[in-house]
Coordinates of C-alpha atoms and ligand atoms in Angstrom, one line a residue:
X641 CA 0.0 0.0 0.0
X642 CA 1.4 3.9 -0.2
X643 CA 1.3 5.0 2.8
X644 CA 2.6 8.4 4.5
X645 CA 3.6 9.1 7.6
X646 CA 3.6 13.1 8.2
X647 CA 6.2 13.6 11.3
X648 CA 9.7 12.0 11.5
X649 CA 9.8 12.3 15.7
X650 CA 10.3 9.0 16.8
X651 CA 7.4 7.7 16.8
X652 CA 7.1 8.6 13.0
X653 CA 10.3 7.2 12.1
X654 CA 10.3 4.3 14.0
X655 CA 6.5 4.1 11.8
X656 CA 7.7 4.3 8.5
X657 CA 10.8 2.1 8.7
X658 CA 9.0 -0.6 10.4
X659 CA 5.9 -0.3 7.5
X660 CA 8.6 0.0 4.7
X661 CA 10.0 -3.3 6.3
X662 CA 6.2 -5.2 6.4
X663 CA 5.9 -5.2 2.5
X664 CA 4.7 -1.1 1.7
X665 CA 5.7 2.2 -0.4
X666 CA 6.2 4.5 2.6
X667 CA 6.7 8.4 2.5
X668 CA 8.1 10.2 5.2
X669 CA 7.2 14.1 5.5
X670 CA 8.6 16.9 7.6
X671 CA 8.8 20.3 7.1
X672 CA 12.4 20.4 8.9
X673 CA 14.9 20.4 5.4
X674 CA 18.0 19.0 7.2
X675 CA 16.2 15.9 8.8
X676 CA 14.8 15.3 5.5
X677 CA 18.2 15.4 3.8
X678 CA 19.6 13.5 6.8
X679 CA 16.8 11.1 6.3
X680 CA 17.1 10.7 2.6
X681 CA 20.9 9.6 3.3
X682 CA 19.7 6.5 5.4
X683 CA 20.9 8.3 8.6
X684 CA 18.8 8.5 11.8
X685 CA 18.7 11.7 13.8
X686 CA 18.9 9.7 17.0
X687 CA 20.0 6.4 18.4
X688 CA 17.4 3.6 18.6
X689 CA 18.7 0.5 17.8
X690 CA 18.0 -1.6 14.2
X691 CA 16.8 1.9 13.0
X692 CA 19.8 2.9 10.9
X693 CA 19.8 -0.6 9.2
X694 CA 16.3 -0.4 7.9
X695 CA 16.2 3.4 7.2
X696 CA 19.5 2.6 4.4
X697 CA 18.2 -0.9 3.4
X698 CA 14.7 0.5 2.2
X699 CA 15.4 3.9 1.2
X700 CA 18.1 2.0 -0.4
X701 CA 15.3 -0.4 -2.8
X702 CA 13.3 3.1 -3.1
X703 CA 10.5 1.8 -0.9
X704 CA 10.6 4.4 1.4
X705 CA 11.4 8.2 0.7
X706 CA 11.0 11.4 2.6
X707 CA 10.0 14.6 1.3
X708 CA 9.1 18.0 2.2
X709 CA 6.6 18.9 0.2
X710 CA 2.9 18.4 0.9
X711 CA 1.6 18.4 -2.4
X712 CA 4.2 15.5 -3.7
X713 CA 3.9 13.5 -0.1
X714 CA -0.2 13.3 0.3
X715 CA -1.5 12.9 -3.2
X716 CA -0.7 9.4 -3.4
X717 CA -1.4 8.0 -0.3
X718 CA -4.5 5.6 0.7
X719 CA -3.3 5.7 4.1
X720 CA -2.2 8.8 6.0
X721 CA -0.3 8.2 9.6
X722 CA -0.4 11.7 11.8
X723 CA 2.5 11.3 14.1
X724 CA 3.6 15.2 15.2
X725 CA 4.4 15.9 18.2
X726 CA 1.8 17.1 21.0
X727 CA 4.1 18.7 23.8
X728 CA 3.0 20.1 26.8
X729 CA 1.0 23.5 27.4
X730 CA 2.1 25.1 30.3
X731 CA -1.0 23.8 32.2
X732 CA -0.2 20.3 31.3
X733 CA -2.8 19.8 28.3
X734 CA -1.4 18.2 24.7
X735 CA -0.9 20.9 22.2
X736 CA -2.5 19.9 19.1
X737 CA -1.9 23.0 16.5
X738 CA 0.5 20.2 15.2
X739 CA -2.1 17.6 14.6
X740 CA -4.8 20.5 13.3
X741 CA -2.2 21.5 10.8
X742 CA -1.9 17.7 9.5
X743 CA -5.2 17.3 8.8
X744 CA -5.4 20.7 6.8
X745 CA -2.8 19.2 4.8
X746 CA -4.4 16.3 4.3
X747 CA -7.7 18.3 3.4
X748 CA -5.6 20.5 0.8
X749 CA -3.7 17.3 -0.9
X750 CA -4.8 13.9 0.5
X751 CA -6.4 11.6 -2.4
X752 CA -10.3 10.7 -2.2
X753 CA -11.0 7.8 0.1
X754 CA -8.3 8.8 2.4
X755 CA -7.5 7.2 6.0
X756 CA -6.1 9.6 8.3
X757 CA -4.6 7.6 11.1
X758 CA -4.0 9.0 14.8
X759 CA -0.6 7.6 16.0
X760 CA 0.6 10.8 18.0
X761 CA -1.0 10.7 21.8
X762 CA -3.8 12.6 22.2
X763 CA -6.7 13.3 24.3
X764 CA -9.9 11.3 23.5
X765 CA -12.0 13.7 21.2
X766 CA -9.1 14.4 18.9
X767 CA -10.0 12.5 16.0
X768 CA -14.0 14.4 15.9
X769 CA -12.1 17.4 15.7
X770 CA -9.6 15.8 12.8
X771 CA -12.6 15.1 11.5
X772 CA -14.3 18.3 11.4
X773 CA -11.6 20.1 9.9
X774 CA -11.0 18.0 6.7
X775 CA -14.7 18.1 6.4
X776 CA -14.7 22.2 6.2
X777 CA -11.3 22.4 4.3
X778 CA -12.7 20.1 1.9
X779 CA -16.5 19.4 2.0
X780 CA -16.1 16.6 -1.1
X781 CA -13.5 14.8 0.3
X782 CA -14.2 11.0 1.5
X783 CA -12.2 9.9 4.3
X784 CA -12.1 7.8 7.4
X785 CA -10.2 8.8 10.8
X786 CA -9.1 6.1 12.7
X787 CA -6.9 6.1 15.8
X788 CA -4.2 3.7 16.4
X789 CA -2.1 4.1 19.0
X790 CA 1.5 3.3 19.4
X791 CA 2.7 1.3 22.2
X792 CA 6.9 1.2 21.6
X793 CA 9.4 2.2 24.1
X794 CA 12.3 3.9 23.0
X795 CA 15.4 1.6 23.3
X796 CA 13.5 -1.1 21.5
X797 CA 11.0 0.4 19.3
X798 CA 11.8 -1.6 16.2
X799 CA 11.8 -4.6 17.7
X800 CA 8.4 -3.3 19.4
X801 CA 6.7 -2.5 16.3
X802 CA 7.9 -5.5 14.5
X803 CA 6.5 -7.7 17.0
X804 CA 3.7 -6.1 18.7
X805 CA 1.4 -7.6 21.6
X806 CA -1.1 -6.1 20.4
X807 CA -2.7 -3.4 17.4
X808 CA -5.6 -1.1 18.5
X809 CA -7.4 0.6 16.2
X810 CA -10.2 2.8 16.8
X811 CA -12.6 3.3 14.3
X812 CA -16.2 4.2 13.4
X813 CA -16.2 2.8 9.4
X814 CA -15.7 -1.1 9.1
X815 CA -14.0 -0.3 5.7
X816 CA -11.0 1.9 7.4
X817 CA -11.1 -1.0 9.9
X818 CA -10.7 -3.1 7.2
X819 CA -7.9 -1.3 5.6
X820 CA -5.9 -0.7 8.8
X821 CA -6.3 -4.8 8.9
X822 CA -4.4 -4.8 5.3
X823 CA -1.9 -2.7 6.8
X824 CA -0.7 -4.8 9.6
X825 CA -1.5 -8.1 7.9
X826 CA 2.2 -9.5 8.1
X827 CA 2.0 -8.6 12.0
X828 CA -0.9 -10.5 12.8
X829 CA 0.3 -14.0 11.8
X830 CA 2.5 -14.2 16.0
X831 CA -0.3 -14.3 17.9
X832 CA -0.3 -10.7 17.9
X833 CA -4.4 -9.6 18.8
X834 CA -6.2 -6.8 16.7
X835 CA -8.2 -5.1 18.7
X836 CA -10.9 -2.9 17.0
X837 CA -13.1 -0.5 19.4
X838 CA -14.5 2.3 19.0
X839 CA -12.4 6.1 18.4
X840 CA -12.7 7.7 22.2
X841 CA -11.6 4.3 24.1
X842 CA -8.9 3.9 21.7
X843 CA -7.8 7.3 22.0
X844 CA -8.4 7.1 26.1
X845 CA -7.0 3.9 26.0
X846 CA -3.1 4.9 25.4
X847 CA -3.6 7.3 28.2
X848 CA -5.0 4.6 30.5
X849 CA -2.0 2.5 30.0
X850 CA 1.0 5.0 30.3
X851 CA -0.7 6.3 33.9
X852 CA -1.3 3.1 34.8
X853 CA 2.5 2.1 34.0
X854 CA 3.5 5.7 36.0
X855 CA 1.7 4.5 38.5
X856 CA 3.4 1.3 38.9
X857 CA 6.6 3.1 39.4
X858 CA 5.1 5.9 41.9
X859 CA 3.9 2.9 43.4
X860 CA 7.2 1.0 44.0
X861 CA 9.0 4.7 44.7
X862 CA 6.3 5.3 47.8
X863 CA 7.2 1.9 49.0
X864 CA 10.8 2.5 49.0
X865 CA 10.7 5.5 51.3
X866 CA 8.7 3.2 54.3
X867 CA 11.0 0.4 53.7
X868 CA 13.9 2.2 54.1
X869 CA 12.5 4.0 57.2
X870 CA 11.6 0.2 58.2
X871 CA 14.6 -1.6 57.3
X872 CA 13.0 -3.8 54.8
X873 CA 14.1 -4.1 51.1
X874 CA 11.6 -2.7 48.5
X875 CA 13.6 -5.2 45.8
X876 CA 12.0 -8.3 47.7
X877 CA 8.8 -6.5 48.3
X878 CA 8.3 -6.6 44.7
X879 CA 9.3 -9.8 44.0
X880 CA 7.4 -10.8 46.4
X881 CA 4.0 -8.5 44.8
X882 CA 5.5 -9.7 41.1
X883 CA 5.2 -13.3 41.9
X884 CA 0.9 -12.6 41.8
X885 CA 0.0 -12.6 38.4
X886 CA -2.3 -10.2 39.2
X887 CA -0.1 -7.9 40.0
X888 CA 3.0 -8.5 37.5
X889 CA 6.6 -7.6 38.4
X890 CA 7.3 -5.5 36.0
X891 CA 7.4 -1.5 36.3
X892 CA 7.7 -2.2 40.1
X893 CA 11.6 -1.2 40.4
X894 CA 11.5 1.8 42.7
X895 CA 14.7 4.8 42.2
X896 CA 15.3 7.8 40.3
X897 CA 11.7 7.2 38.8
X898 CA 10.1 7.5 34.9
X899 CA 11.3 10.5 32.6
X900 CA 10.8 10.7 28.9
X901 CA 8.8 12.2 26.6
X902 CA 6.3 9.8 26.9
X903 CA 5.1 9.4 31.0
X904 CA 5.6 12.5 32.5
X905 CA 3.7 14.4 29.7
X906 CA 0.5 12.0 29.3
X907 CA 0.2 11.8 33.0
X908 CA -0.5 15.5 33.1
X909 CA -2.4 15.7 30.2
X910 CA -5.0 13.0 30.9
X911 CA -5.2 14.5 34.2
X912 CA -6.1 17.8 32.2
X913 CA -8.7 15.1 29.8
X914 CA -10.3 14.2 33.0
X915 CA -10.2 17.9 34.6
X916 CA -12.1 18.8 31.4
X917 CA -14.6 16.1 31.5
X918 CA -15.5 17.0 35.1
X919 CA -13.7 14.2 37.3
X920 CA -10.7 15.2 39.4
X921 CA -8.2 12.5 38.6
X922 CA -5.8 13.7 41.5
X923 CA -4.4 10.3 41.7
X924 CA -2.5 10.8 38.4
X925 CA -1.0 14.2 40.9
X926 CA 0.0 12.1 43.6
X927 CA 1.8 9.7 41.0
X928 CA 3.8 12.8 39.7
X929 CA 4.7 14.1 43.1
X930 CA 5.8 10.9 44.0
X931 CA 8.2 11.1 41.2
X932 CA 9.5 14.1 41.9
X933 CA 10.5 13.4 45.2
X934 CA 12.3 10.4 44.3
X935 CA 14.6 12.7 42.8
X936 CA 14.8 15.0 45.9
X937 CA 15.4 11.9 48.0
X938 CA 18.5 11.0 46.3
X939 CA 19.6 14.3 46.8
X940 CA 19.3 13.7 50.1
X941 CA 21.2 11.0 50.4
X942 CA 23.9 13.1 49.0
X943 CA 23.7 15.5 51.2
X944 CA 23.5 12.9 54.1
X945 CA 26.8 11.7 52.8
X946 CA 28.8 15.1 52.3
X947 CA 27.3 17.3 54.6
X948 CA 27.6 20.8 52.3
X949 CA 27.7 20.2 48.6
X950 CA 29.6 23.6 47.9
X951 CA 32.4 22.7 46.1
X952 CA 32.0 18.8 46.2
X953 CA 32.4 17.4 43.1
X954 CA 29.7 14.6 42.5
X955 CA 29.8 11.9 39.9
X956 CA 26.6 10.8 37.7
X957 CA 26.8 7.6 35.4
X958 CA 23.7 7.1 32.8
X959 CA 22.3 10.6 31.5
X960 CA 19.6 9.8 29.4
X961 CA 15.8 8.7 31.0
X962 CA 16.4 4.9 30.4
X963 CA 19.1 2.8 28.6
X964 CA 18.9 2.0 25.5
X965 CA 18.3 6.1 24.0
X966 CA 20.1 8.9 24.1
X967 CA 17.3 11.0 24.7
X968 CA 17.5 13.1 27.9
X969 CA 13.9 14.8 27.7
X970 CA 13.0 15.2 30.7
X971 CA 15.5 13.2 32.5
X972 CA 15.9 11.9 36.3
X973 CA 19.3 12.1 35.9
X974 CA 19.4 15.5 34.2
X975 CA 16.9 17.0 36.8
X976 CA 19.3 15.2 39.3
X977 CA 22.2 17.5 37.9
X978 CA 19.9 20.8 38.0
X979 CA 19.5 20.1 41.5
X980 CA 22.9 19.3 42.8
X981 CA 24.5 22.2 40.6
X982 CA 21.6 24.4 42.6
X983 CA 23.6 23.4 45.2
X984 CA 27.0 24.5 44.5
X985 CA 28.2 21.2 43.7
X986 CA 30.8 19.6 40.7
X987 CA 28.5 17.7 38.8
X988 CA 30.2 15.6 36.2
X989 CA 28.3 12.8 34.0
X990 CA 29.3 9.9 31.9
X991 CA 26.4 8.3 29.8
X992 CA 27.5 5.7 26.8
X993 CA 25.0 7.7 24.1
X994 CA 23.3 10.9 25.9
X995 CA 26.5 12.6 26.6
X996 CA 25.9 14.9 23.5
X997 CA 22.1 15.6 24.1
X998 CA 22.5 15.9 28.2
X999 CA 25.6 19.0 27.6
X1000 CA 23.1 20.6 24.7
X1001 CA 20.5 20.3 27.5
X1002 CA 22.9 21.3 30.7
X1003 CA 26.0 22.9 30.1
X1004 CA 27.5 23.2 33.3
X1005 CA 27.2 19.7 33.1
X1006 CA 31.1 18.5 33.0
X1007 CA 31.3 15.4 30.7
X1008 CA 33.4 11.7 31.7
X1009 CA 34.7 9.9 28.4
X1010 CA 33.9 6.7 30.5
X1011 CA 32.8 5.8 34.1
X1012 CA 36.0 6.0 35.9
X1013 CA 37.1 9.5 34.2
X1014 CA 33.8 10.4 36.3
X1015 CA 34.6 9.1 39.5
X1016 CA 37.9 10.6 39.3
X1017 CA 38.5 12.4 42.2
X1018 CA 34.8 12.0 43.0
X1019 CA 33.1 13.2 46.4
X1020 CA 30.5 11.3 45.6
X1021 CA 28.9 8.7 42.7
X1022 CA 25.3 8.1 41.8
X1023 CA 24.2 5.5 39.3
X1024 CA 21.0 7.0 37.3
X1025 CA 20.8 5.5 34.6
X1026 CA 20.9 1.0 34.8
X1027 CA 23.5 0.9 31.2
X1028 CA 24.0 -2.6 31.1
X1029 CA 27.9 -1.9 31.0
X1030 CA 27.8 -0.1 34.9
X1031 CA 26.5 -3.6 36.1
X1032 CA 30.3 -5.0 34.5
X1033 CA 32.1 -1.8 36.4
X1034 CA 35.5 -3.3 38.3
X1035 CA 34.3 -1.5 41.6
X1036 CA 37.6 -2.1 43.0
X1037 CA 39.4 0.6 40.3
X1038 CA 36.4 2.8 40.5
X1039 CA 37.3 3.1 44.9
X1040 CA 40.8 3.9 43.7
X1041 CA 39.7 6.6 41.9
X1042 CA 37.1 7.8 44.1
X1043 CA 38.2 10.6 46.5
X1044 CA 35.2 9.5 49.0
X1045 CA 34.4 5.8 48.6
X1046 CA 30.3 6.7 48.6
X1047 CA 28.1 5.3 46.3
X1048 CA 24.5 6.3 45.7
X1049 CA 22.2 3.4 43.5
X1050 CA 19.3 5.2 42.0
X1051 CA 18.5 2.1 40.4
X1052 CA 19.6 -1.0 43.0
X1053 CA 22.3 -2.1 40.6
X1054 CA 24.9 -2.9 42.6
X1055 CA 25.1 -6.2 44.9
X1056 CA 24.7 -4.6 49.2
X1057 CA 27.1 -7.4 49.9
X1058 CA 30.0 -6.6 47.5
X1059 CA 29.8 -2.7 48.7
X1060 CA 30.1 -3.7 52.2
X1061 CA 33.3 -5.9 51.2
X1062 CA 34.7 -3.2 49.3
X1063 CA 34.4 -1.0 52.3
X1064 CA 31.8 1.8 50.2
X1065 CA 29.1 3.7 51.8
X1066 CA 26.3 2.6 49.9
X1067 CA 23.3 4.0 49.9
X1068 CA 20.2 1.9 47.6
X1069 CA 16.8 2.4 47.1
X1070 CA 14.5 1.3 49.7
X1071 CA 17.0 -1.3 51.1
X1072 CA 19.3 -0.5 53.6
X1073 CA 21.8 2.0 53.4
X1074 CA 25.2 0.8 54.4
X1075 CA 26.9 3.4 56.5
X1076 CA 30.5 3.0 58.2
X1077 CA 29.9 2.3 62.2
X1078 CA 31.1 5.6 63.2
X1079 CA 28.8 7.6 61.1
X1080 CA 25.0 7.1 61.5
X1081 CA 22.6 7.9 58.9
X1082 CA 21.3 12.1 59.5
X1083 CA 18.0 10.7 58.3
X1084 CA 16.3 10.0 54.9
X1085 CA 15.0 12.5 52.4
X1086 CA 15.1 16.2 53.5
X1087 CA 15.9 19.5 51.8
X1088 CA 14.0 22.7 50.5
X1089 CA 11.8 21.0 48.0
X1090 CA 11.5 17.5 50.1
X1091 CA 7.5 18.3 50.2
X1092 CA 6.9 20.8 47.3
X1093 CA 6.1 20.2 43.8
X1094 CA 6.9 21.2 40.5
X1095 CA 3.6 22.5 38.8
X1096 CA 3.7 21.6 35.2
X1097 CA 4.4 24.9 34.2
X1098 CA 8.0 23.9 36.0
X1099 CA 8.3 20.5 34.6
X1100 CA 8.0 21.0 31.0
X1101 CA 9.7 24.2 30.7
X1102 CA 12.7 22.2 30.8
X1103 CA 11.7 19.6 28.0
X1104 CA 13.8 20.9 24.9
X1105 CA 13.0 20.7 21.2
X1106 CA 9.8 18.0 21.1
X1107 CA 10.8 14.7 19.2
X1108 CA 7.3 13.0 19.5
Ligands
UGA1578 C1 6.5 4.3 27.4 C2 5.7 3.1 27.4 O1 6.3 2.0 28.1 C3 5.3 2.6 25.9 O2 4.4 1.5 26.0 C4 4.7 3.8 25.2 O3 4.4 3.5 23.9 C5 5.6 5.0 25.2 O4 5.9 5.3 26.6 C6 4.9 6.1 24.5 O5 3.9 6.6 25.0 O6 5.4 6.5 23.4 P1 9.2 4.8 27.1 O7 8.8 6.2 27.5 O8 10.0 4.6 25.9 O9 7.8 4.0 26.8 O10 9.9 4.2 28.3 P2 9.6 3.0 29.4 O11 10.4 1.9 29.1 O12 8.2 2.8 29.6 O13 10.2 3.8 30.7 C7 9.7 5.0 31.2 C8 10.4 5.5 32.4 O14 10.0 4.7 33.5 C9 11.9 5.4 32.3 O15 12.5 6.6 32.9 C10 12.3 4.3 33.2 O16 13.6 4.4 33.8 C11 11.2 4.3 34.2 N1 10.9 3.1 35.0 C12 10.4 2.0 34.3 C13 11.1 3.0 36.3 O17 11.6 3.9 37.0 N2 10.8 1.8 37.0 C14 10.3 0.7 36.3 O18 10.1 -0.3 37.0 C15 10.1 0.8 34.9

C-alpha cells in the first residue's frame, strides 16, 4: 500500500521504517529540510537500535522516501499516519496545533477515500475534531479517521513494532477498519491480537496504559521510602508482589523514577482530559509528586553523605531517562544534575549515548569519556541511569579513583554485599543503606523541595526541542 507518515519524531520514524520493512511504499514528510536530507541519506537523527539498518536498506530499494513537500507527499497515499508531536501547554494539556495542521494538509492534498490515522498521543476527542476540519477544508472529500495508538518504548522500538502484543485501532467505518487490517497483515500472523473499538476508548486507552504504568513506578517509589524507614528491602517486596499474576513484576523497580517524553507528559495531560470532563483525577498528581520526590530523596542521600555540597564534586553515570536512547527529555538524571548544581556542587556525568544531548541540555554539566574519568576524584557517585555496562564496572578501580568511597544506586544495581566488602558507603533504594559504624545515617530525604512540587508549568519548561 502507499502509505505516509507526516512527522519524522520518533514515533514517526520508527513508523515508516518498520511499514517499509512489512511489504509497503512508505513516504516520510517533515517540514524540517536537514532531517529530511539527513533522512534521505539513510541516517537517523537519534539512536534507537536496528533503525539505521532499515532506514538505508529501504530507502536504499526506493520503498521508502522522505519529502518536504505536501503536495508530492499526500497525493498518493491511501493511508495517512499523523504522528507530530503534541508537547506540553504550560498547564499540562497536549498541544495539538500540530495535529490540526496535518489534517489541513491532508484536506488541501490527501487523495479521495483517504484514511487519516492517529498515531501521535492525544486526548480522547481528537479525531471528531480531525474530523471536522478536513470536512470544512474540503467538503467533497471521502475519508475515514481512525486512531491507532502506538505502544513502543524507545530503546527497543523496532523490535516493538515489528512484534507487537497487540494493534488497537479505533474506528467508526468497518472499511477503514478493514484497511488498517491490510496494513498490519504480516504482524498479525504471532499471535499478535487486533483489537478494534470504537475512536474515544482507543484514544483514552493509550492514556490509560502510560498512567497506569506511571503509577506502577510511583507505586514501588512510595514503597521504597517506608521500607527504608523500616529496614525492609523494596527489591524483595516486589518480588514478592510480582510473583501474583495479578499484579506483575514489571514496572515495580523503585529509584530515580520514569522521565521521557512519553510518561511524564501523558500523565499531566490526561489529568487535564479528565479535569475537562468533570472528574478530578488527582491520583494521576500524587503519582507525579511521587516522582519528583524520588529525585529529591536522592539528593538527600547526597547530602546525608557530604554534609555541604559547595564545592563537592559529584559523579553521575547514565544521563539519558532509560538505557537504551540517548534522549534526555526530561530526564531523572538531568533533573538530578539541576539540582545538585543548585547546590553548588561539581557535577560531572558519563552516559554511553546521551553525553551529547545531556551537555546541549545542561551545560554546566562537566562530561566523563567513561565511568571511571567520572569518579575521578569523585566526592560522591550516583548511578542514574541502569546501562548494562555499569553492572560490569570493576568496583575495585572505581574506589581507587574515588576521592570518598560513597556510592549512591538510584536504580539498585549494585550487589549490598559486595559494597560492604569493598568498604563503600552505599546507599540503595528502599533497602538498607550501608553506612560505616562511626557515622550514622542524619535521616532520609530532607531538603527545601523534600514536600513541594513542580507545577507543570516547571516541569516541561525544561523539556527541549519536542521529538514525538
Ligand atoms: C513508554 C511506554 O512503556 C510505551 O508503551 C509507550 O508506547 C511509550 O511510553 C509512549 O507513549 O510513546 P518509554 O517512554 O520509551 O515507553 O519508556 P519506558 O520503558 O516505559 O520507561 C519510562 C520510564 O520509567 C523510564 O524513565 C524508566 O527508567 C522508568 N521506569 C520503568 C522505572 O523507573 N521503573 C520501572 O520499573 C520501569
Amino acid at each position: 500500500m502507499n502509505i505516509t507518515v507526516i512527522g519524522t519524531g520518533h514515533v514517526g520514524l520508527v513508523t515508516c521504517a518498520t511499514l517499509a520493512e512489512i511489504g509497503h511504499r512508505v513516504v516520510g514528510m517533515d517540514c524540517d529540510e536537514d532531517k529530511i536530507s539527513l533522512l534521505e541519506r539513510g541516517e537517523a537523527p537519534f539512536y534507537e537500535p536496528g533503525l539505521t539498518d532499515l532506514l538505508r536498506k529501504h530507502t536504499g530499494s526506493g520503498s521508502l522516501r522522505f519529502m518536504v513537500r505536501e503536495a508530492d507527499a499526500l497525493s498518493e497515499a491511501t493511508v495517512v499516519f499523523v504522528s507530530v508531536g503534541t508537547p506540553p501547554l504550560a498547564n499540562g494539556e497536549a498541544n495539538l496545533l500540530a495535529v490540526e495542521k496535518a489534517a489541513r494538509s491532508v484536506a488541501s492534498y490527501g487523495r479521495d477515500g483517504v484514511v487519516v490515522v492517529e498515531k501521535s498521543t492525544v486526548p480522547a476527542g481528537t479525531a471528531d475534531r480531525v474530523a471536522l476540519t478536513l470536512a470544512r477544508e474540503r467538503p467533497a472529500l471521502r475519508f475515514d479517521v481512525v486512531s491507532n495508538p502506538e505502544f513502543l518504548r524507545e530503546g527497543s522500538a523496532v523490535s516493538d513494532s515489528l512484534h507487537p502484543d497487540r494493534i488497537l485501532i479505533g474506528s467508526a467505518s468497518k472499511r477503514a477498519a478493514d484497511v488498517m487490517r491490510r496494513v498490519y497483515r504480516p504482524l498479525l500472523r504471532n499471535g499478535c491480537r487486533f483489537i478494534e473499538t470504537d475512536i474515544a476508548t482507543a484514544e483514552l486507552a493509550k492514556h490509560a496504559c502510560n498512567a497506569f504504568l506511571s503509577l506502577k513506578i510511583s507505586f514501588a517509589n512510595a514503597l521504597a521510602n517506608i521500607c527504608e524507614r523500616a529496614g525492609a528491602d523494596v527489591v524483595s517486596v516486589a518480588d514478592i508482589m510480582g510473583a501474583d499474576p495479578r499484579i506483575g513484576r514489571a514496572f515495580l523497580d523503585a529509584g530515580l523514577g520514569f522521565g521521557g517524553y512519553c510518561f511524564p507528559k501523558d500523565l499531566a495531560a490526561f489529568e487535564r482530559v479528565a479535569a475537562r470532563l468533570g472528574y478530578d483525577f488527582s491520583l494521576l498528581n500524587e503519582v507525579a509528586r511521587i516522582n519528583e520526590q524520588a529525585v529529591e530523596s536522592v539528593v538527600g542521600k547526597v547530602r546525608d553523605a557530604l554534609w555541604n555540597l559547595e564545592g563537592k564534586r559529584v559523579a553521575l553515570l547514565g544521563l539519558a531517562f532509560k538505557p537504551g536512547t540517548d534522549d534526555t527529555r526530561l530526564s531523572p538524571a538531568l533533573d538530578l544534575a539541576r539540582r545538585l548544581l543548585d547546590e553548588g556542587a561539581l557535577v560531572v556525568g558519563y552516559d554511553p549515548q546521551a553525553g551529547a544531548s545531556a551537555r546541549a541540555e545542561l551545560p554546566q554539566l562537566e562530561l566523563a569519556g567513561d565511568p571511571y574519568e567520572a569518579a575521578w576524584g569523585a566526592h560522591c557517585l550516583v548511578l542514574c541511569t541502569e546501562w548494562e555496562e555499569f553492572r560490569a564496572l570493576d568496583l575495585r578501580a572505581l574506589r581507587e579513583v574515588m576521592l570518598y568511597p560513597v556510592i549512591v544506586d538510584g536504580r539498585n544495581v549494585f550487589d549490598p554485599e559486595t559494597m560492604r566488602e569493598l568498604g563503600f558507603t552505599y546507599y540503595p533504594t528502599g533497602r538498607p543503606a550501608i553506612i560505616p559504624r562511626n557515622r550514622k545515617r542524619l535521616g532520609p530525604g530532607g531538603g527545601p523541595n523534600e514536600n513541594g512540587s513542580l507545577s507543570p508549568a516547571r516541569r516541561f519548561s525544561r523539556v527541549g526541542v519536542a521529538r514525538a
